[in-house]
Short mmCIF file of C-alpha atoms in Angstrom, two decimals:
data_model
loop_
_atom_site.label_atom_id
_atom_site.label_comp_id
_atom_site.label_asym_id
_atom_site.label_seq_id
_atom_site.Cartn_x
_atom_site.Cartn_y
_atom_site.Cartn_z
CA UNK A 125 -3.15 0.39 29.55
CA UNK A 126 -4.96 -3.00 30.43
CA UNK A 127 -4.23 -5.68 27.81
CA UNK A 128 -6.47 -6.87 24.62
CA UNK A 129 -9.61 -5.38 23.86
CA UNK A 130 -12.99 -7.35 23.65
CA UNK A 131 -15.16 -6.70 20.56
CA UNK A 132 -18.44 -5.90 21.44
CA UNK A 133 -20.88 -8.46 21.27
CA UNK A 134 -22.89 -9.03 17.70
CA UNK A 135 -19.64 -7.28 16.05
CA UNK A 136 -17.38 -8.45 14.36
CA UNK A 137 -13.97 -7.80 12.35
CA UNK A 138 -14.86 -6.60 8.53
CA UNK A 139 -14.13 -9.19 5.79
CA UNK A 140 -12.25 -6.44 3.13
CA UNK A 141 -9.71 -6.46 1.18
CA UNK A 142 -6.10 -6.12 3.17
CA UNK A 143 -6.11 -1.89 2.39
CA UNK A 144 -9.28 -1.45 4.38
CA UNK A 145 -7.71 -2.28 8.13
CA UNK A 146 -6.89 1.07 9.99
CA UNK A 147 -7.62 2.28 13.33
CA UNK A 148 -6.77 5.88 14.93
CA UNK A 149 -6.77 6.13 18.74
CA UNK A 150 -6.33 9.92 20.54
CA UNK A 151 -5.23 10.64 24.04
CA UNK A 152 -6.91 13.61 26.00
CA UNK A 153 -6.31 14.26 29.59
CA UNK A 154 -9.63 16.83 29.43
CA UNK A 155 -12.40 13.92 28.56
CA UNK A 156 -15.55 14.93 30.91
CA UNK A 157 -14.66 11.29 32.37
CA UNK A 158 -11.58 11.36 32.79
CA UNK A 159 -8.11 11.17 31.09
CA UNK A 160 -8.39 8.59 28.50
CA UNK A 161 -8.48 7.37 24.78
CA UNK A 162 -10.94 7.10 22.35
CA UNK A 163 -10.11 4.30 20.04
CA UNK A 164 -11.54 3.73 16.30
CA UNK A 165 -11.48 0.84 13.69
CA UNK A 166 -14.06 -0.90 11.39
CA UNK A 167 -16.29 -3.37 12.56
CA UNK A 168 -19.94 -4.69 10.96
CA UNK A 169 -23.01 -6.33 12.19
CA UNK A 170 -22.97 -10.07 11.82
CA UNK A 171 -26.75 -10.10 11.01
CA UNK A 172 -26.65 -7.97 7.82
CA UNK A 173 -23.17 -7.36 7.11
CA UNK A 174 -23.38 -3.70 7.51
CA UNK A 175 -20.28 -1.75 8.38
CA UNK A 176 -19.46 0.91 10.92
CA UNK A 177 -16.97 2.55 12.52
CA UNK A 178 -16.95 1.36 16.51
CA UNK A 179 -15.43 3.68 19.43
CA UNK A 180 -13.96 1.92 22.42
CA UNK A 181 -13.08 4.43 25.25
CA UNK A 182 -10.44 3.53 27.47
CA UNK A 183 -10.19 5.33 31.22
CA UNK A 184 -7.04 5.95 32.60
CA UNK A 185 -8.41 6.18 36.62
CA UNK A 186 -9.35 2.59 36.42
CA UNK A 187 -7.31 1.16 33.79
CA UNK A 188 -10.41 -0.37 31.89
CA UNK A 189 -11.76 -0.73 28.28
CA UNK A 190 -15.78 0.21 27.50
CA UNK A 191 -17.87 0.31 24.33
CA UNK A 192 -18.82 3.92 23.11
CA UNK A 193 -20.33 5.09 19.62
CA UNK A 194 -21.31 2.85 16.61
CA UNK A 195 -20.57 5.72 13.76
CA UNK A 196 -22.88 5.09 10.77
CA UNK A 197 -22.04 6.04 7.11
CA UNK A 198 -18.75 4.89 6.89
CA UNK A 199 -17.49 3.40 3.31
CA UNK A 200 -16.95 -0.49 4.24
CA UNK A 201 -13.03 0.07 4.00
CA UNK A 202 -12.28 3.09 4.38
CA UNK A 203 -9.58 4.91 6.11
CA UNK A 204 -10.26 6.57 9.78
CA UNK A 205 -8.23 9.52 11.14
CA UNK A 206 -8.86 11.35 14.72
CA UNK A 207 -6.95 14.43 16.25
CA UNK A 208 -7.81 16.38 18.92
CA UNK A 209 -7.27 20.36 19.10
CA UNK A 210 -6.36 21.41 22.72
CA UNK A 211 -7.39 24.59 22.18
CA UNK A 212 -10.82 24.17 21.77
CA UNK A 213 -10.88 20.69 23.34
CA UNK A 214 -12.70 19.11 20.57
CA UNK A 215 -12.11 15.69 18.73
CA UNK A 216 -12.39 15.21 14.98
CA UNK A 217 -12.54 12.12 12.83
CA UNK A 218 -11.92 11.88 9.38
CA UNK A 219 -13.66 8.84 7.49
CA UNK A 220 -14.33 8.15 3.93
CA UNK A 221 -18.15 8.09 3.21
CA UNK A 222 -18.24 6.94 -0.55
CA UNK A 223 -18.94 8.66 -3.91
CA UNK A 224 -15.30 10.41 -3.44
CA UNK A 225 -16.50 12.35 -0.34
CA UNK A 226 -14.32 12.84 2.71
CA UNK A 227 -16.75 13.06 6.32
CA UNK A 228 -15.60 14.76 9.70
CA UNK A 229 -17.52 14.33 12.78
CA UNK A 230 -16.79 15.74 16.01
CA UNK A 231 -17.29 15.91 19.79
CA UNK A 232 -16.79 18.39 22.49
CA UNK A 233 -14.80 15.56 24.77
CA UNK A 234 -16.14 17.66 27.80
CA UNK A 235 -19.28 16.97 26.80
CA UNK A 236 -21.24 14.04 29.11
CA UNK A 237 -23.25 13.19 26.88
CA UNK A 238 -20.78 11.72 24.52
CA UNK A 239 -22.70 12.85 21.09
CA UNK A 240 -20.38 12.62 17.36
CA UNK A 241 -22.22 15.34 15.36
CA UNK A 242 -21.59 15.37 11.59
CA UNK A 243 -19.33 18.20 10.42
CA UNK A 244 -17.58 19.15 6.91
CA UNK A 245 -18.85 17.06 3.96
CA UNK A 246 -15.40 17.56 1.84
CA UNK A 247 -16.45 16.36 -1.90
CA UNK A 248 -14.04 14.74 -4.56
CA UNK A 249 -10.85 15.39 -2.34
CA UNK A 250 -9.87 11.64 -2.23
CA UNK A 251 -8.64 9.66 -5.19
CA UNK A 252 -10.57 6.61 -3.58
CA UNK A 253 -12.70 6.02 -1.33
CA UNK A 254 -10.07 3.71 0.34
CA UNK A 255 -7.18 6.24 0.15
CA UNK A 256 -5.42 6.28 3.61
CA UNK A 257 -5.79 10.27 5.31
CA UNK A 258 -3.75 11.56 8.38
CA UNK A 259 -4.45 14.87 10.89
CA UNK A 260 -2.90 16.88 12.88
CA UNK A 261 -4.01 19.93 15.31
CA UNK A 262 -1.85 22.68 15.67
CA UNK A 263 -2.80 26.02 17.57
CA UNK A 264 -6.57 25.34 16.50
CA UNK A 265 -6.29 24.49 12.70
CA UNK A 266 -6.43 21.31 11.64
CA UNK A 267 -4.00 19.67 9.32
CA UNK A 268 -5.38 16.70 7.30
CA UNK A 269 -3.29 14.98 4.52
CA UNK A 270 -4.66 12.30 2.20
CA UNK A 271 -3.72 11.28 -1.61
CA UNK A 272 -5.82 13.16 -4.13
CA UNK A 273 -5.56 14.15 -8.32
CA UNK A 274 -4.81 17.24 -9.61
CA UNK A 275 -7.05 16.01 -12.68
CA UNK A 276 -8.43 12.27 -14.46
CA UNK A 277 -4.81 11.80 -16.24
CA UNK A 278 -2.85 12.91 -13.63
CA UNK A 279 -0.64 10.69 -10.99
CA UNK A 280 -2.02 10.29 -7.80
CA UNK A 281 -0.30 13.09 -4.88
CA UNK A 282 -0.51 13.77 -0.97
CA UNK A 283 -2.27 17.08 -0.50
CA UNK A 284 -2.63 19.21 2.65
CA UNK A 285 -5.99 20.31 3.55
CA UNK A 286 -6.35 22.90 5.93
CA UNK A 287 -9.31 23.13 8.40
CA UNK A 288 -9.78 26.53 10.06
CA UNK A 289 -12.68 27.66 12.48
CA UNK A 290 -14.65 26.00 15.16
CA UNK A 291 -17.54 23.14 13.93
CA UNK A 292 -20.82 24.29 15.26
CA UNK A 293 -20.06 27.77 15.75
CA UNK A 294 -22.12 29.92 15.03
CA UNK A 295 -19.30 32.71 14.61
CA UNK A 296 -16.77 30.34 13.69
CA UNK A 297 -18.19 27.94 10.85
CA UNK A 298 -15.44 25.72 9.66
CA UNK A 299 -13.77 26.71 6.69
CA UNK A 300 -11.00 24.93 4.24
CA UNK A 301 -8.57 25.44 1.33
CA UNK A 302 -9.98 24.86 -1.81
CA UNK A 303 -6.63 25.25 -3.52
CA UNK A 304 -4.55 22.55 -1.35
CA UNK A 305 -0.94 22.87 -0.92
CA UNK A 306 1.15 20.05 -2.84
CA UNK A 307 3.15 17.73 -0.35
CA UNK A 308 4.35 14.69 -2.52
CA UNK A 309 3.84 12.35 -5.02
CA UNK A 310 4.31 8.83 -4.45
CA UNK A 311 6.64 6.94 -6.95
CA UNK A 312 4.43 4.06 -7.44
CA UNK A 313 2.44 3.81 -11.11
CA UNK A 314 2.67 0.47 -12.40
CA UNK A 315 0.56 -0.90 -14.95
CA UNK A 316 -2.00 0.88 -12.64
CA UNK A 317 -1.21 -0.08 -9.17
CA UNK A 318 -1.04 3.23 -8.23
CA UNK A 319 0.17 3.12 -4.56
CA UNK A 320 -2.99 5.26 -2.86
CA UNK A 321 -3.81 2.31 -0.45
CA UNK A 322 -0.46 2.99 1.45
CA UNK A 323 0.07 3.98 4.84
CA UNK A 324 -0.09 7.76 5.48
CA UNK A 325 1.08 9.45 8.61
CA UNK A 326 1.82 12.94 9.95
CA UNK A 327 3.46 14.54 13.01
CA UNK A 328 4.77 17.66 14.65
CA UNK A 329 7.82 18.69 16.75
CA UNK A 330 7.71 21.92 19.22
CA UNK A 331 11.46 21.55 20.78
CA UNK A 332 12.37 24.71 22.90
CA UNK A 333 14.54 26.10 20.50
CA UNK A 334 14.47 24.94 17.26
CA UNK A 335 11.86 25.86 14.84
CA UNK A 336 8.37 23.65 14.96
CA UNK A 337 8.36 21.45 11.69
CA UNK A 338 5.63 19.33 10.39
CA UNK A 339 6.28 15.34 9.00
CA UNK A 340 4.75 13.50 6.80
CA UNK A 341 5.44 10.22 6.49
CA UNK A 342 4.40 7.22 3.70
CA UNK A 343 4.87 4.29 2.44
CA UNK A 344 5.95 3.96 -0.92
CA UNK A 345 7.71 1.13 -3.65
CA UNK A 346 10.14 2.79 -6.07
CA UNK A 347 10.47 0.54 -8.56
CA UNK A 348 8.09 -2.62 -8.37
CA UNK A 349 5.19 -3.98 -7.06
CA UNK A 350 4.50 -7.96 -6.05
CA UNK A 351 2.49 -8.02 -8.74
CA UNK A 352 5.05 -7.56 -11.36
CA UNK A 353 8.94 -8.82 -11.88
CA UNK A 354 10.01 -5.82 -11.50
CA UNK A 355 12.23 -5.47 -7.87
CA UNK A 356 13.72 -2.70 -5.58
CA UNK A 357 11.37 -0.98 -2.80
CA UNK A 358 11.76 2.73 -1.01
CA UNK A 359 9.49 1.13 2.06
CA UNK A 360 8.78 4.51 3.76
CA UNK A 361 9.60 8.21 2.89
CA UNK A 362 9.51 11.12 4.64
CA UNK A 363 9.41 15.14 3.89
CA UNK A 364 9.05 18.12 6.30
CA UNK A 365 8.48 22.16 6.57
CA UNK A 366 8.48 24.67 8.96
CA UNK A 367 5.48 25.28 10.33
CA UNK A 368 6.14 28.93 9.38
CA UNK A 369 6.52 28.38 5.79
CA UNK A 370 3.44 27.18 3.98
CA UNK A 371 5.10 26.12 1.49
CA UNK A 372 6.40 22.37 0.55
CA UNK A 373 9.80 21.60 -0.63
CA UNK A 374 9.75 20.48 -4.19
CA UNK A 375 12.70 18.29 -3.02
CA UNK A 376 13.82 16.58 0.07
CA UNK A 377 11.94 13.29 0.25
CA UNK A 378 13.77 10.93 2.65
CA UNK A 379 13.98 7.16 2.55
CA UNK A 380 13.60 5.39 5.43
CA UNK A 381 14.85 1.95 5.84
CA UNK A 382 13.05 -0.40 7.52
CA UNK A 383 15.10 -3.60 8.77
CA UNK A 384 17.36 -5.20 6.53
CA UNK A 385 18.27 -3.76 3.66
CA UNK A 386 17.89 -6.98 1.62
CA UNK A 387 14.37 -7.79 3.01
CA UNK A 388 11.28 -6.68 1.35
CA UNK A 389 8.09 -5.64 3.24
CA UNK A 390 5.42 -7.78 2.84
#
């Protein structure tokens, strides 16, 4: 790829809080233009402060960087997640649009005419409208995984939704799981820093020979949080399934550790 990226002009980086920067980026080599990636993160109008999420569309013929859609409706930090399903050829982002409500849009990326329409509306799914999500696209169903509540008392947990059919089908309307599969619970509930801001992600293996698995991966503090005195940090977990088996372990977490031992992230 070329080097850094220019912000469009009258745009500029959101002033939020530090849990409201994320960007997704997807690779295609089926874009009507091209191979190429479509890149999203948060940017806002310098005139009236309004936020939005901005596209920049990279081509991979002649190595260059251009503007694409301004995507409206976006919660000023909220989390952004885009997959692509082969099958159908169709890109999907995931964006939080306030009052608790989780947005998709999508585009045919062999379309010319480069036009995000507005697909599932996905009510009280998040915890907070800030809550990081992840997605995946596996033989035509989408995997999405952000942190949700069983109920008002209950501990914040990373749930798997599952998106089935094609959006704007007439045959195939979307469809999802109202009763989401439980993936894990982050360890993280003190004196109600509950750890939903944290870095979610997700990814799948298809190895000739061994059995496809799905990943999900997050970032989590066992014991403290720099708030508090308390001390000693998990930094990033990990848990996995078969693809086969729709079913999450209740056990199996993994820690990950990220550079020295005795360092703790900041």
């Amino acid at each position: 790829m070329a080097g850094n990226i220019s912000l469009p002009a009258g745009s500029e980086d959101p002033d939020n809080e530090w849990d409201g920067y994320r960007i997704a980026a997807v690779y295609s080599k089926n874009f009507y233009n091209g191979p190429g990636v479509r890149l999203f993160y948060h940017s806002q109008w310098q005139s009236n402060g309004t936020t939005f999420v901005q596209e920049m569309i990279w081509n991979q013929q002649n190595d260059s960087w251009s503007e694409g859609a301004k995507l409206n409706n976006v919660w000023p930090n909220s989390h952004v997640t885009a997959t692509i399903d082969d099958s159908t050829n169709i890109l999907r982002l995931f964006f939080s649009s306030g009052g608790n409500t989780l947005q998709e849009l999508y585009l045919p990326i062999m379309d010319p005419n480069g036009q995000y329409t507005d697909g599932l509306s996905l009510n009280n799914f998040l915890g907070h409208n800030n809550a990081d999500i992840a997605a995946i696209s596996i033989n035509g169903t989408i995997h999405l995984y952000h942190y949700a509540f069983s109920n008002q008392t209950a501990a914040p947990g990373i749930y798997e939704l599952i998106i089935t059919g094609t959006p704007g089908s007439i045959n195939k309307q979307e469809a999802y799981n109202l009763s989401m599969p439980f993936v894990s619970s982050p360890q993280l509930t003190v004196n109600g820093y509950e750890s939903v801001y944290q870095p979610l992600a997700v990814s799948n293996t298809a190895v000739p020979g061994l059995q496809p698995q799905i990943y999900v991966f997050w970032a989590d503090r066992i014991t403290g949080d720099p708030t508090t005195a308390l001390s000693g940090y998990g930094e990033l977990l990990e848990i996995s399934r078969p693809f086969s088996n729709a079913t999450w372990p209740s056990t199996g977490s993994l820690q990950i550790p990220l550079g020295d031992i005795n360092s703790q992230p900041s």
